[in-house]
Amino acid sequence: MPQSRNDHNSEGGSTRDFIREQINKDLASGSATKIVTRFPPEPNGFLHLGHAKSICLNFTIAAEYGGQCNLRFDDTNPVKEDQLFINAIQEDVEWLGFAWSGEPRYASDNFELLYEWACHLIRTDKAYVDDLTADEIRDYRGTLTVPGTESPYRNRSAEENLELFNQMRDGHYENGSKVLRAKIDMASGNINLRDPVIYRILHSSHPRTGDKWCIYPTYDFAHGQTDSIEFISHSLCTLEFSDHRPLYDWFIENLPVPSTPHQYEFSKLNISHTVLSKRRLTQLVTEGFVAGWDDPRMPTIAGLRRRGVPSDAIRSFINELSISKSEGIVEQAMLDSAIRENLNETSLRKMGVLKPLKIIIENYPENHLEKMEVPNHPGKPQFGSRQVLFGRELWIEQDDFMEDPPRKFFRLGPGREVRLRCAYFITCEEVIKNSSGDIVELRCTYDPDTRGGNAPDGRKVRGTIHWVSVDAAVDAEVRLYSHLFNSEAPGQEGNYLEDINKSSMEILKDCKIEKSITDLKPGSPAVQLERLGYFCADICSKENNLVLNRTISLRDSWAKINQ
Ligand code: ATP
Ligand code: MG
C-alpha cells in the first residue's frame, strides 16, 4: 500500500520507512554526520527493475539528507564482468535521472589496499592459505546443524602464509589450487563465519586491471571495506545479505579501515509474470529466448526504455513501493498503471489502424482530400492540433466492423451509422467479400452536414471510430507485447523456462498510420494511437521502414483473458 509521504519527525526527518528512521536516529545521536550511500552493481548484466528500486532508494535518501550517493562497480569477479555492462549501467542510471557523486568508483580501484589488508589479517593470525579443493572446503564446512571441521592447513605460520599468498599473487598456482581464508570460527552458528574464502585464484583478464592480478577478493572481502574507504554511512542492500552482516562487521572490526559503515537490508522487488534475477535474465539472453538485454519484453531498464516507457513512470512506480523487510510479489498491473498514468498526461495523440479494412465513401468526390483539424490531446488544448487528410478511401480497424453485430456493438455494421473521429458520420451500405468469403471492403455513404462530428439535426450515433485516409497513410510494422511469462511467479513450480509465454510478441505488418508518425524517431517520447494504446519508434525504425513498439495498451486486457 502506498504510504503517506508526509511523515516527518520533529527534526524534519522522514519516517517513511525503517531506513530513514535509522538515519534520523544516527543523525540525532551524532553517530552519522553526513549521509553517504552507494549503488553497487556488479557489471555482469544489465540493470533491471529490482535494481531501479535500489537506485531510487540510495539516490533519493542521499538527496533528502543533503548527502551523496556514489556509483560503485562491484567488479571482483572478472570471469563474468564486461566493459559493455559497465557502460550500459551508467547509461541506465543516468537515464533514470540520477547523478552520482564524482566519477564512478570501482572496487578494483582498491585491489592493492585490499591485498595489504589481507596480509594484515595473515600477520594478526586471522587468515591462512588453504590447499583444500573447493569440494573439500564445502564438505569441511558442515551444515546448519553440524559444526564445521578445521582444515589441516589452518595452523600454518604467518610467515608461510605470507609467502604462499605472495606466490598466489605472482601466479605460481593454478585456478582453484589454493585460497586465502579468514580464520574465524568453524563451529559458528553462522556458516558465513566458518572461515570464509576471501581470495581466490582466477587467471582471468579484468575489464579494468587487465592482467595485473590473478587473485581476486571475494564479494564479502571487498564490499564492506570499499564502503569504509568511501565513508559510506548507510550501506543498503537486499535481505539475502543479512546473514553476511556479521562477516561484514568482522572485517570492519579486524582491519585498520578508515570508517565504520553499517549494513541495512530491505526486501527485494519481485514483479508478477516476469523474473528479476540476473542469472535468469542472462539465460534468456544467451539462450535466445529474447532478442537481447534490451528486448522490449525484458524487465531491464534498457528494455523498458526501448519499449517507450518514460523514466518518470518507473520512478513513480518505485516511489509507491514500500521499503520493508517483508517479501512479496508486486503485480505487474501496478507498473502498467504508472506507465498509463504518465503517458496519458504527456503523449501526443495520433490515428493509426493496426488491422486495416478499406472503406469507400461512395458519395464523396473522387480525387479530393480535405483537411480535418484534430486535437493533439483531448484534455490539453495547449498541446495544439494538427491537420489530418480525409478522402474518399479510408482505412478503418477490422475490429470496428461486424457483419452481424450484437445489440451492444456500437461500431459499424450493415446499415449502421457511426462517427469518424473529428470527421463525418458514415453509414455502411454494402459489404464486399472475396471469393473465399472474407470481407475485403465496405461501401459507405457520408453525411456532409456532419463535418467535425456533429449532426445539425441533433441526431446521435453511439460510436466513434478512428480512421486513416488511404492517400495519406504510411505503412508501419507494429510489435505488440504481452507478459513474458504465463504464471504469476515463474518457476515456482518446475522450470521457469517452461512458463515462457510463447506469444509474448505479435508482429503486425502493413499497419496504416497517419503521416505525421514519421516525426516519431527512435528515442522520441511515445505517442498514443487513439483507442489502441501508446507506441514508440523502435531503435531499428527508419523513415521509410517504420517499426513501432506498443509500449502499453490503453486498458489491461491480460486480467480479462486470464480470468
Ligand atoms: P540479481 O539478484 O538480479 O542477480 P544482484 O544482486 O546479483 O542481482 P547486483 O549488481 O549485485 O545484482 O546488485 C546491485 C544492487 O542492487 C545490490 O545492492 C542489490 O541488493 C540490489 N538489487 C538487486 N536485485 C534487487 C531487487 N530485485 N530489488 C531490490 N534491490 C535489488
Ligand atoms: Mg549481487
XYZ file of C-alpha atoms and ligand atoms in Angstrom:
595
model
C 0.000 0.000 0.000
C 1.277 3.472 -0.748
C 2.211 5.153 2.475
C 1.779 8.745 3.386
C 4.775 10.633 2.100
C 4.432 13.421 4.615
C 5.506 11.568 7.700
C 8.198 13.561 9.399
C 9.642 13.562 12.863
C 10.126 16.712 14.918
C 13.548 17.368 13.338
C 12.016 17.186 9.880
C 13.490 13.765 9.004
C 11.204 11.452 7.070
C 9.785 8.484 8.986
C 8.610 6.819 5.819
C 10.437 3.556 6.418
C 12.817 1.856 8.862
C 15.898 3.007 6.944
C 15.018 6.672 7.184
C 14.131 6.170 10.849
C 17.557 4.652 11.400
C 19.211 7.578 9.646
C 17.247 10.069 11.761
C 18.412 8.249 14.871
C 22.044 8.209 13.721
C 21.971 11.898 12.891
C 20.347 12.719 16.228
C 22.913 10.693 18.197
C 25.803 12.039 16.148
C 26.926 8.578 15.030
C 26.459 9.878 11.480
C 27.043 13.429 10.353
C 26.904 13.157 6.591
C 24.689 10.633 4.810
C 26.631 8.786 2.142
C 25.069 5.909 0.213
C 26.108 3.979 -2.858
C 24.576 1.896 -5.602
C 26.927 -1.086 -6.046
C 26.123 -3.088 -9.190
C 28.237 -5.983 -10.310
C 28.913 -5.337 -14.025
C 27.812 -8.784 -15.152
C 24.488 -7.896 -16.762
C 22.075 -5.067 -17.458
C 20.086 -3.348 -14.731
C 16.502 -4.450 -14.101
C 13.540 -3.056 -12.182
C 14.830 -4.585 -8.950
C 17.982 -2.522 -9.325
C 15.803 0.509 -10.016
C 14.365 0.076 -6.529
C 17.832 0.079 -5.028
C 18.934 3.008 -7.211
C 15.919 5.147 -6.302
C 16.326 4.329 -2.623
C 20.037 5.134 -2.440
C 19.956 8.279 -4.546
C 16.754 9.647 -3.041
C 17.912 9.152 0.523
C 21.211 10.888 -0.199
C 19.356 13.811 -1.778
C 16.799 14.065 1.040
C 19.515 14.320 3.667
C 21.812 16.591 1.694
C 24.373 13.813 1.385
C 25.910 11.991 -1.552
C 25.391 8.766 -3.445
C 28.236 7.001 -5.226
C 28.055 4.675 -8.177
C 30.379 1.817 -7.415
C 31.050 -1.162 -9.590
C 31.497 -4.284 -7.530
C 33.965 -5.713 -10.015
C 35.592 -8.550 -8.118
C 34.755 -11.410 -10.479
C 36.423 -10.799 -13.855
C 35.090 -14.051 -15.287
C 31.586 -12.657 -15.726
C 32.232 -8.940 -15.985
C 32.463 -6.817 -19.077
C 33.028 -3.192 -20.097
C 29.805 -3.436 -22.095
C 27.887 -3.863 -18.835
C 29.810 -1.034 -17.146
C 28.746 1.319 -19.956
C 25.136 0.103 -20.014
C 24.767 0.509 -16.250
C 25.986 4.114 -16.346
C 23.653 4.915 -19.215
C 20.697 3.403 -17.369
C 21.321 5.164 -14.060
C 21.613 8.491 -15.875
C 18.515 7.799 -17.923
C 16.604 7.120 -14.721
C 17.504 10.677 -13.807
C 20.186 10.277 -11.160
C 23.652 11.788 -10.922
C 26.285 10.025 -8.865
C 28.801 11.892 -6.860
C 32.108 12.453 -8.683
C 33.436 9.780 -11.005
C 32.141 6.213 -10.987
C 34.098 4.137 -8.476
C 35.287 0.577 -8.710
C 36.022 -2.000 -6.060
C 39.045 -2.790 -8.241
C 40.466 0.700 -7.540
C 41.234 -0.748 -4.105
C 42.791 -4.074 -5.074
C 46.213 -3.054 -3.757
C 44.825 -1.897 -0.414
C 42.617 -4.968 -0.099
C 45.699 -7.116 -0.706
C 47.517 -5.280 2.074
C 44.557 -5.772 4.385
C 44.542 -9.468 3.608
C 48.246 -9.524 4.602
C 47.286 -7.658 7.772
C 44.851 -10.450 8.641
C 47.574 -13.030 7.990
C 50.022 -11.172 10.234
C 47.463 -10.997 13.028
C 46.748 -14.735 12.678
C 43.296 -14.090 11.228
C 43.789 -15.545 7.767
C 45.513 -18.528 6.195
C 46.217 -20.078 2.841
C 44.271 -23.292 2.374
C 45.134 -26.047 -0.113
C 41.816 -27.878 0.191
C 39.823 -28.112 -3.028
C 36.516 -26.305 -3.392
C 34.662 -29.590 -2.813
C 36.677 -30.359 0.287
C 36.066 -26.889 1.653
C 32.338 -27.431 1.181
C 32.480 -30.805 2.943
C 34.501 -29.410 5.846
C 32.080 -26.511 6.256
C 29.409 -28.619 7.981
C 25.713 -27.813 7.912
C 23.228 -25.724 9.840
C 23.089 -28.467 12.473
C 26.607 -29.909 12.230
C 29.617 -27.710 13.050
C 32.398 -27.484 10.500
C 35.801 -29.146 10.669
C 39.054 -27.221 10.706
C 41.255 -27.502 7.646
C 44.606 -29.279 8.156
C 46.242 -26.126 6.725
C 44.601 -23.828 9.263
C 47.617 -23.509 11.511
C 50.302 -22.518 9.048
C 52.613 -19.826 10.386
C 52.116 -16.213 9.387
C 55.471 -16.310 7.539
C 54.471 -19.333 5.493
C 51.034 -17.863 4.773
C 52.522 -14.545 3.656
C 54.913 -16.305 1.354
C 52.223 -18.540 -0.146
C 49.809 -15.653 -0.555
C 52.501 -13.642 -2.288
C 53.199 -16.581 -4.593
C 49.483 -16.838 -5.325
C 49.602 -13.212 -6.389
C 52.676 -13.854 -8.505
C 50.903 -16.537 -10.495
C 52.650 -19.628 -9.164
C 49.458 -21.626 -8.788
C 46.577 -22.883 -10.875
C 42.997 -21.714 -10.503
C 41.386 -23.450 -7.538
C 44.598 -24.918 -6.126
C 44.763 -22.529 -3.163
C 42.572 -19.933 -1.483
C 43.033 -17.435 1.304
C 40.515 -17.875 4.103
C 39.660 -15.722 7.082
C 40.316 -17.576 10.332
C 37.162 -17.050 12.335
C 35.207 -19.971 13.794
C 34.477 -23.321 12.119
C 31.792 -24.008 14.733
C 29.944 -20.715 14.324
C 26.167 -20.929 14.066
C 26.520 -18.577 11.086
C 28.020 -20.556 8.228
C 29.392 -17.347 6.688
C 31.777 -17.136 9.656
C 33.187 -20.647 9.176
C 36.476 -19.457 7.736
C 35.085 -17.833 4.590
C 37.209 -17.720 1.462
C 38.436 -14.167 0.948
C 40.762 -14.540 -2.058
C 40.697 -16.978 -4.937
C 42.998 -17.589 -7.865
C 41.480 -16.604 -11.194
C 43.797 -16.399 -14.164
C 41.431 -14.145 -15.978
C 41.748 -10.693 -17.507
C 39.855 -7.975 -15.678
C 37.999 -5.240 -17.615
C 39.908 -2.573 -15.679
C 43.061 -4.073 -14.208
C 43.819 -6.271 -17.193
C 46.306 -8.995 -16.313
C 47.792 -7.242 -13.305
C 46.062 -9.617 -10.895
C 45.430 -13.327 -10.896
C 43.958 -13.396 -7.401
C 40.726 -11.603 -6.681
C 38.957 -10.761 -3.413
C 35.512 -12.216 -2.820
C 32.416 -10.027 -2.621
C 32.468 -10.334 1.174
C 36.080 -9.251 1.464
C 35.625 -6.275 -0.859
C 32.214 -4.864 -0.145
C 32.324 -3.576 3.420
C 35.929 -2.447 3.107
C 35.092 -0.465 -0.009
C 32.131 1.049 1.854
C 34.584 2.087 4.542
C 37.064 3.563 2.049
C 34.223 5.626 0.547
C 32.963 6.685 4.001
C 29.559 5.181 3.297
C 27.343 5.886 6.291
C 24.484 3.507 5.443
C 25.172 0.515 3.232
C 21.788 -0.553 1.897
C 21.342 -3.973 0.371
C 18.767 -6.704 -0.012
C 17.731 -9.291 2.565
C 19.844 -12.168 1.284
C 22.867 -10.334 2.711
C 21.510 -10.337 6.288
C 23.484 -13.483 7.097
C 26.612 -11.823 5.747
C 26.323 -8.830 8.070
C 28.272 -10.438 10.950
C 31.105 -11.099 8.486
C 30.839 -7.548 7.135
C 31.202 -6.281 10.708
C 34.037 -8.731 11.477
C 36.192 -7.323 8.672
C 35.451 -3.745 9.747
C 36.455 -4.610 13.330
C 39.593 -6.533 12.403
C 41.105 -4.271 9.756
C 42.663 -0.804 10.002
C 39.773 0.716 7.999
C 39.184 4.479 7.848
C 35.490 4.440 8.836
C 32.871 2.090 10.267
C 29.930 1.714 7.896
C 26.828 -0.315 8.764
C 24.745 -2.517 6.557
C 20.927 -2.448 6.473
C 18.810 -4.857 4.496
C 15.459 -4.376 2.794
C 13.339 -6.781 0.761
C 13.858 -7.285 -2.935
C 11.379 -6.191 -5.509
C 9.597 -9.077 -7.220
C 7.121 -8.424 -10.016
C 4.481 -10.839 -11.264
C 4.791 -12.530 -14.670
C 8.487 -11.761 -15.026
C 11.838 -12.641 -13.489
C 14.193 -10.231 -11.744
C 17.335 -12.213 -11.371
C 20.425 -11.512 -13.366
C 21.185 -15.193 -13.667
C 17.828 -15.875 -15.277
C 17.851 -12.757 -17.425
C 21.311 -13.733 -18.649
C 19.973 -17.148 -19.608
C 17.052 -15.606 -21.517
C 19.552 -13.532 -23.499
C 22.334 -16.037 -24.067
C 19.987 -18.884 -24.983
C 18.000 -16.723 -27.376
C 14.607 -16.659 -25.662
C 14.598 -12.893 -26.231
C 16.401 -10.677 -28.731
C 18.850 -9.194 -26.223
C 19.119 -7.358 -22.906
C 17.101 -4.512 -24.395
C 14.351 -6.683 -25.844
C 11.191 -4.652 -25.101
C 9.711 -7.608 -23.175
C 12.604 -7.692 -20.731
C 12.173 -6.104 -17.277
C 15.519 -4.392 -17.806
C 15.848 -0.619 -17.785
C 17.176 -0.820 -21.353
C 14.213 -2.988 -22.404
C 11.674 -0.644 -20.839
C 13.360 2.351 -22.446
C 13.310 0.693 -25.864
C 9.653 -0.121 -25.310
C 8.871 3.573 -24.791
C 8.379 3.589 -21.014
C 9.324 7.026 -19.663
C 11.807 7.071 -16.786
C 9.368 9.204 -14.780
C 6.853 6.352 -14.885
C 9.440 3.937 -13.485
C 10.303 6.381 -10.741
C 6.698 6.918 -9.738
C 6.117 3.163 -9.697
C 9.145 2.650 -7.439
C 8.135 5.540 -5.245
C 4.882 3.785 -4.398
C 6.673 0.651 -3.165
C 7.230 0.207 0.498
C 10.739 -0.264 1.835
C 10.445 -3.042 4.376
C 11.717 -6.470 5.295
C 8.744 -8.433 4.008
C 8.990 -10.226 0.694
C 6.080 -10.191 -1.703
C 5.185 -10.032 -5.360
C 4.096 -6.725 -6.814
C 1.502 -7.045 -9.575
C 2.777 -6.012 -12.969
C -0.545 -4.172 -13.271
C 0.818 -1.652 -10.778
C 3.732 -0.833 -13.058
C 1.396 -0.712 -16.040
C -0.885 1.746 -14.339
C 2.056 4.040 -13.524
C 3.039 3.903 -17.210
C -0.506 4.625 -18.402
C -0.936 7.461 -15.960
C 2.251 9.104 -17.178
C 1.647 8.592 -20.891
C -1.964 9.675 -20.698
C -0.780 13.045 -19.446
C 2.216 13.512 -21.690
C 1.710 11.823 -25.021
C 0.511 13.333 -28.281
C -2.451 11.643 -29.942
C -2.378 10.286 -33.451
C -4.534 7.989 -35.540
C -3.480 4.688 -36.987
C -5.047 1.401 -37.974
C -3.390 -1.855 -36.964
C -5.560 -4.316 -38.904
C -6.818 -2.316 -41.847
C -10.163 -2.684 -43.580
C -10.763 -0.428 -46.569
C -13.894 1.644 -46.836
C -15.010 3.651 -49.842
C -17.336 6.570 -49.323
C -19.369 6.424 -52.476
C -20.948 9.864 -52.285
C -17.621 11.616 -51.528
C -15.954 13.319 -54.508
C -13.149 11.434 -56.225
C -9.613 12.821 -56.192
C -10.419 15.122 -53.355
C -8.744 15.396 -49.972
C -9.784 17.755 -47.193
C -8.001 18.732 -44.034
C -9.559 17.839 -40.713
C -8.399 19.636 -37.599
C -7.616 17.038 -34.937
C -6.542 17.936 -31.376
C -3.190 16.552 -30.222
C -4.582 15.802 -26.763
C -8.289 15.809 -25.931
C -7.768 17.295 -22.470
C -4.904 19.668 -23.190
C -5.588 22.475 -25.669
C -2.047 23.702 -25.054
C -0.792 20.655 -26.990
C -2.395 22.218 -30.097
C -3.899 20.423 -33.045
C -2.862 19.121 -36.431
C -4.432 18.655 -39.832
C -5.208 15.135 -40.943
C -6.211 14.443 -44.543
C -9.621 12.913 -45.215
C -10.718 11.420 -48.531
C -12.997 9.027 -50.345
C -10.937 5.951 -49.493
C -10.138 5.266 -45.867
C -8.741 2.571 -43.624
C -10.623 1.593 -40.508
C -9.898 -1.132 -37.985
C -11.237 -4.584 -38.905
C -12.466 -4.917 -35.331
C -14.629 -1.837 -35.738
C -16.915 -3.624 -38.165
C -19.169 -6.623 -37.620
C -21.371 -8.075 -40.293
C -23.842 -9.386 -37.767
C -23.268 -7.245 -34.695
C -24.806 -7.949 -31.307
C -27.020 -5.238 -29.825
C -24.296 -3.669 -27.734
C -21.749 -3.357 -30.529
C -21.725 0.396 -31.071
C -19.391 0.444 -34.020
C -20.007 -0.124 -37.711
C -22.357 -2.750 -39.147
C -24.507 -3.047 -42.260
C -26.966 -0.153 -42.288
C -25.455 1.372 -39.152
C -24.160 4.891 -38.731
C -21.026 5.828 -36.776
C -18.865 8.906 -36.358
C -15.392 9.001 -37.837
C -13.284 10.777 -35.282
C -13.134 14.543 -35.978
C -14.707 13.957 -39.423
C -18.157 12.846 -40.583
C -20.936 10.400 -39.818
C -20.849 7.460 -42.199
C -23.281 4.619 -42.856
C -22.294 1.202 -44.136
C -24.268 0.406 -47.259
C -22.600 -2.705 -48.647
C -20.114 -5.386 -47.630
C -17.725 -6.598 -50.343
C -16.186 -10.069 -49.981
C -13.615 -12.016 -51.927
C -14.180 -15.454 -53.388
C -13.360 -17.137 -50.069
C -15.946 -15.078 -48.251
C -13.574 -12.718 -46.413
C -14.666 -9.138 -46.036
C -12.293 -7.018 -48.116
C -14.037 -3.681 -48.391
C -17.040 -1.710 -47.209
C -19.075 0.674 -49.287
C -20.331 3.562 -47.214
C -22.009 6.936 -47.564
C -21.305 10.034 -45.522
C -23.443 12.915 -44.384
C -21.703 16.137 -45.490
C -23.602 18.109 -42.840
C -21.834 16.291 -40.012
C -18.361 17.702 -40.633
C -16.431 17.915 -37.373
C -18.537 15.158 -35.857
C -21.966 16.612 -35.078
C -25.267 16.409 -36.913
C -27.187 19.710 -37.260
C -30.444 17.846 -36.700
C -29.153 16.669 -33.344
C -29.183 13.020 -34.338
C -26.862 10.872 -32.278
C -24.576 7.986 -33.108
C -23.389 5.604 -30.425
C -19.881 5.003 -31.662
C -16.818 6.940 -32.803
C -14.090 5.085 -34.641
C -10.639 6.092 -35.836
C -9.517 6.114 -39.450
C -6.664 6.983 -41.786
C -7.104 8.060 -45.389
C -5.590 5.721 -47.940
C -3.795 8.534 -49.742
C -2.205 9.987 -46.646
C -1.273 6.869 -44.687
C 2.195 5.491 -44.158
C 2.883 1.807 -43.632
C 4.414 0.548 -40.424
C 5.314 -2.682 -38.758
C 3.854 -2.740 -35.260
C 5.029 -5.016 -32.474
C 2.605 -5.827 -29.683
C 3.900 -7.235 -26.435
C 2.446 -9.049 -23.503
C 3.805 -10.765 -20.403
C 6.982 -12.732 -20.926
C 5.752 -15.454 -18.557
C 2.326 -17.031 -18.203
C 2.350 -17.616 -14.497
C 2.494 -15.038 -11.790
C 5.638 -16.454 -10.164
C 7.612 -18.126 -12.978
C 9.379 -21.256 -11.862
C 7.647 -21.521 -8.529
C 6.689 -24.965 -9.682
C 9.099 -26.572 -12.133
C 11.468 -24.891 -14.542
C 10.793 -21.200 -15.088
C 11.684 -21.557 -18.776
C 8.612 -23.747 -19.246
C 6.494 -20.808 -18.116
C 7.577 -18.633 -21.024
C 4.635 -17.097 -22.855
C 5.190 -18.216 -26.445
C 3.014 -15.400 -27.756
C 4.566 -12.540 -25.834
C 5.242 -10.724 -29.110
C 2.861 -10.309 -32.036
C 4.147 -8.625 -35.184
C 1.677 -6.808 -37.408
C 2.840 -5.804 -40.877
C 1.206 -3.216 -43.134
C -0.392 -1.176 -40.415
C -1.602 2.212 -41.670
C -0.685 5.286 -39.700
C -1.261 8.995 -40.274
C 1.659 10.632 -41.983
C 2.830 12.722 -39.033
C 4.008 9.473 -37.400
C 7.194 9.884 -39.417
C 8.155 12.549 -36.844
C 8.452 9.750 -34.323
C 12.118 8.806 -34.175
C 13.836 6.168 -32.041
C 14.118 7.753 -28.608
C 11.212 10.189 -29.118
C 8.536 10.109 -26.412
C 5.751 7.603 -27.095
C 2.516 8.771 -28.730
C -0.995 7.492 -28.272
C -2.626 5.924 -31.301
C -6.184 6.705 -30.384
C -8.124 3.746 -28.993
C -5.123 1.415 -29.458
C -2.523 2.314 -26.888
C 0.840 4.054 -26.626
C 3.554 3.476 -29.211
C 7.160 4.449 -29.765
C 9.589 4.029 -32.642
C 11.818 1.020 -32.131
C 15.569 1.557 -32.319
C 15.570 -0.137 -35.735
C 12.845 2.153 -37.122
C 13.707 4.193 -40.256
C 11.742 6.898 -42.001
C 10.920 4.597 -44.932
C 10.636 1.467 -42.810
C 8.742 2.352 -39.668
C 8.783 -0.093 -36.797
C 6.635 0.754 -33.791
C 6.568 -0.876 -30.373
C 3.376 -0.798 -28.410
C 4.541 0.454 -25.036
C 1.238 -0.448 -23.449
C -2.422 -0.804 -24.338
C -4.978 1.674 -23.047
C -6.501 -0.856 -20.686
C -5.381 -4.054 -19.067
C -6.579 -6.872 -21.301
C -4.481 -9.571 -19.604
C -6.661 -9.740 -16.492
C -9.762 -10.253 -18.629
C -8.306 -13.012 -20.808
C -6.809 -14.969 -17.964
C -9.664 -14.958 -15.504
P 20.292 -10.377 -9.082
O 19.558 -10.674 -7.818
O 19.435 -9.910 -10.196
O 21.221 -11.453 -9.520
P 22.444 -8.957 -7.949
O 22.165 -8.727 -6.513
O 23.387 -10.005 -8.270
O 21.105 -9.086 -8.763
P 23.986 -6.617 -8.145
O 24.534 -6.000 -9.353
O 24.902 -7.237 -7.166
O 22.928 -7.656 -8.651
O 23.006 -5.630 -7.412
C 23.284 -4.286 -7.142
C 22.372 -3.815 -6.051
O 21.011 -3.946 -6.433
C 22.553 -4.630 -4.790
O 22.633 -3.747 -3.691
C 21.324 -5.479 -4.719
O 20.971 -5.746 -3.381
C 20.291 -4.607 -5.419
N 19.234 -5.430 -6.004
C 19.392 -6.479 -6.851
N 18.197 -7.026 -7.142
C 17.267 -6.307 -6.476
C 15.844 -6.383 -6.371
N 15.134 -7.310 -7.022
N 15.206 -5.466 -5.592
C 15.911 -4.516 -4.941
N 17.244 -4.394 -4.997
C 17.929 -5.268 -5.752
Mg 24.950 -9.390 -6.247
